[in-house]
Structure formats: C-alpha cells, structure tokens
Coordinates of C-alpha atoms and ligand atoms in Angstrom, one line a residue:
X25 CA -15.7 6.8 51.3
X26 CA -18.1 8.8 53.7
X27 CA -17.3 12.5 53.9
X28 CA -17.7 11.8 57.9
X29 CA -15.0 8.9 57.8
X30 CA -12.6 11.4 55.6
X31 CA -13.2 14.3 58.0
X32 CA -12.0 11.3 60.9
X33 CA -8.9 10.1 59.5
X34 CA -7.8 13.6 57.7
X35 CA -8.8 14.7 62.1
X36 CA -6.2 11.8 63.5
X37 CA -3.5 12.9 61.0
X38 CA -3.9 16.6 62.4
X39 CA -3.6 15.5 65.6
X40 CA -0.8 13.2 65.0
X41 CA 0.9 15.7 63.5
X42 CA 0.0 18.4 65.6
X43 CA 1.4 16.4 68.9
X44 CA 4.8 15.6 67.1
X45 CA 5.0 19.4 66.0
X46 CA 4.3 20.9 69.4
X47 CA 1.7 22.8 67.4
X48 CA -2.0 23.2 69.3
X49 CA -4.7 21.5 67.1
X50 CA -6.9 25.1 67.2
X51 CA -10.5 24.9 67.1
X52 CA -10.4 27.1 64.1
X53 CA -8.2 24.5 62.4
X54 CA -10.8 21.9 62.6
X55 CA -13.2 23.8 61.1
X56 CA -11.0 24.6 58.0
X57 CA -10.1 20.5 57.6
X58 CA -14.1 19.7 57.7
X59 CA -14.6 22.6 55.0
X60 CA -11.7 21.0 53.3
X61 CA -13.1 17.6 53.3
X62 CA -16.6 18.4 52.2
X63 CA -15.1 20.8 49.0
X64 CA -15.4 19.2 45.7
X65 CA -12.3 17.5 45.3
X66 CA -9.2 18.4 43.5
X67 CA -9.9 22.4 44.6
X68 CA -8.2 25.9 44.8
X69 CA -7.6 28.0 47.8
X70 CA -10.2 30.6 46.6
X71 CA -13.2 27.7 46.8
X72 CA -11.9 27.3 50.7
X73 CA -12.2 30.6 51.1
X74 CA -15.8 30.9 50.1
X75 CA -16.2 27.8 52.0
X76 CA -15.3 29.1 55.1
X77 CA -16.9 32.8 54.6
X78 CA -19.6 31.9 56.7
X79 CA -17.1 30.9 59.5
X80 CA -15.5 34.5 59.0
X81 CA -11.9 32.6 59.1
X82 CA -9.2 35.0 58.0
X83 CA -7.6 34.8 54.7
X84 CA -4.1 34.1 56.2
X85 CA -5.7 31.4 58.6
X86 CA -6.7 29.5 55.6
X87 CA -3.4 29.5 53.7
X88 CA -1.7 28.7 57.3
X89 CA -3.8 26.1 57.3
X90 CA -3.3 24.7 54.2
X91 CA 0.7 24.5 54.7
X92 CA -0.3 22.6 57.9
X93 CA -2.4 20.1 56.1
X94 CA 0.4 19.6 53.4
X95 CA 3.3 18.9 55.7
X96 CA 0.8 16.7 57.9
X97 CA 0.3 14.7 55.2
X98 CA -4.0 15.2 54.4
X99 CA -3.0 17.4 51.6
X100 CA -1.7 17.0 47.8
X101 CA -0.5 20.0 46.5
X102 CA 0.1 20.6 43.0
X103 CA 1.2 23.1 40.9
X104 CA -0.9 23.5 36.9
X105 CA 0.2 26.0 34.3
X106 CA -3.3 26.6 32.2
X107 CA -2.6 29.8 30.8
X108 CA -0.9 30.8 34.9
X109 CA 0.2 28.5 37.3
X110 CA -2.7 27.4 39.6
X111 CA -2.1 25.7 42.7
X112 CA -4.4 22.7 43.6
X113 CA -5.2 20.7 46.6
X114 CA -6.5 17.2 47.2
X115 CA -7.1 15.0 49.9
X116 CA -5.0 12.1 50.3
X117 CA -7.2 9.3 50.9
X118 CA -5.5 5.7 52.4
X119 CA -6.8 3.6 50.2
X120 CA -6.1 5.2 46.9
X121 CA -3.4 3.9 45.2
X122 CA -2.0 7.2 43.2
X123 CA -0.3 7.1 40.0
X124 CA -0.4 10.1 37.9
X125 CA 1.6 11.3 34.8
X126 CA 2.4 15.0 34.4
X127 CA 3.6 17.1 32.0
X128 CA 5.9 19.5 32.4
X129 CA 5.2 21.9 30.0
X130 CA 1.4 22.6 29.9
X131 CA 0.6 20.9 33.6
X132 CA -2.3 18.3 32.6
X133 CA -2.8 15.7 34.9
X134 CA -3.3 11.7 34.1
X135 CA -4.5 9.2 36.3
X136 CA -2.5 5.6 35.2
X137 CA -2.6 2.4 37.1
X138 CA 0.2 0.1 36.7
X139 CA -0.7 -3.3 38.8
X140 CA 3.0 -4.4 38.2
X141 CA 4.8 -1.4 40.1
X142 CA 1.5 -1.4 42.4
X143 CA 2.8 -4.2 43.5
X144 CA 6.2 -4.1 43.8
X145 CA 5.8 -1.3 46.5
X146 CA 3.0 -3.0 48.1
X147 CA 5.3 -5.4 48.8
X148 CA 8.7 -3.6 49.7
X149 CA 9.1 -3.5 53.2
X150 CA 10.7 -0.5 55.2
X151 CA 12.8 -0.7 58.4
X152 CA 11.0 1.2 60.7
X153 CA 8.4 2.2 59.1
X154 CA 5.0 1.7 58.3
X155 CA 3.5 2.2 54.5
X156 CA 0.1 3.9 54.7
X157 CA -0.4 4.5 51.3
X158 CA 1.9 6.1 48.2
X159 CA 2.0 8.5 45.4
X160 CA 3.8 8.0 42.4
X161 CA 3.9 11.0 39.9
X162 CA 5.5 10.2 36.7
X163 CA 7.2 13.4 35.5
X164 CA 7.7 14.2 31.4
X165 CA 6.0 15.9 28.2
X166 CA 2.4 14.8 26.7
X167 CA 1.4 14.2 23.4
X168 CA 0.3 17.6 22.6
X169 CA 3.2 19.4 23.5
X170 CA 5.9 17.0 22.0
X171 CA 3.5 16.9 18.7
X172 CA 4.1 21.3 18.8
X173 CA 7.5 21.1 18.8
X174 CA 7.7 18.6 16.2
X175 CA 5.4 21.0 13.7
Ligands
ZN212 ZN1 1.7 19.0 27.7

C-alpha cells in the first residue's frame, strides 16, 4: 500500500476516534501519525523521536501520542524481551490478515498463516458490528527455549 493511502485511513481512524473521545484531533497529532506512517515498520519510540526532531515535538507529545494511536486502533503494540523488554509499534493495516506466534519466554515474533481459521472468522458474523480486520496472536514457548530446558 501507498504510504499516502496509509497516512489516509490511519487519518480517518484518528478522527473517528477523536470525535467519539471528545478529544481535539491537534495539528501536532497529525504530524506525529504521518512521521509514524512513513517510519520503517515494526519501530521503537526512540526512531519516532528522531523522526519528529525536526518538528521540535516534545518527548511527552510523542508517547501521548502513541497511547492515542493504540487505543484508536492504528497502532500494534508489543512488548520483546532481547536481553530488556523493548516495546514495539506497528501499523495496523486493513487488509492484513495477522497471525503471529509468540513466545513467552525470549519474545520472538512469527508470522503464520492458517487459511482454515482465516476463514472461519472471515465468515463469523457479529451483531452490531462490523469486522474491519483481526489479529490473532498465538501465545506459548518456541523451539529454542523448550529445547534449554530440556538440556
Ligand atoms: Zn523462546
């Protein structure tokens, strides 16, 4: 997808969510969601922050910011452990069917597709509501760490 069609639709979920939140969609805001879009994808809040140096956006603004995003639903966060937990963000895209396994003990990260339970929630319909798009994390202990115990 275009970076200029992410920036859009990541835009109309800010605004969406800014109208049902009583929350003004700040100018400042905006800038921080089109750094956010055009940041090499997953990233930390530190790259933001260089991003938006230029901008000279305040620390605090940025982490605000990135709570917003979250809860409005543009944002994935998720927490790694390599070596110290390090929190990572990722945009949510709408046509990205997401499916990831995680481990619980060293924090990697990976991608699975599974056209059978794809499905089955394609096809579930919810009263009142509309599916956009899901997200599926699969929970547990990789290979590596169940083979350490083991030894
Ligand atoms: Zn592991």
């Amino acid at each position: 997808m275009k970076k200029e069609r992410i920036y859009a639709n990541a835009l109309g979920r800010l605004y969406r969510y800014a109208k049902t939140h009583n929350l003004r969609p700040a100018a400042i805001r905006k800038i921080v969601l089109e750094q956010t879009c055009y940041l090499h994808q997953p990233f930390v809040a530190e790259q933001l922050i260089e991003a938006c140096k230029q901008e000279r956006i305040s620390t605090a603004t940025i982490y605000n910011s990135l709570r917003i995003f979250v809860k409005a639903g543009i944002l994935r966060e998720s927490k790694r452990h390599l070596g110290q937990p390090v929190t990572e963000y990722e945009l949510i895209s709408d046509n990205v069917k997401h499916m990831q396994l995680i481990c619980k003990t060293c924090g990697r990260v990976t991608d699975f597709s599974d056209r059978a339970i794809g499905r089955l929630i394609e096809e579930r319909k919810y009263p009142n509501f509309n599916m956009q798009h899901y997200s599926l994390i699969v929970y547990g202990e990789c290979k590596i760490c169940r083979s350490k115990k083991i030894e």
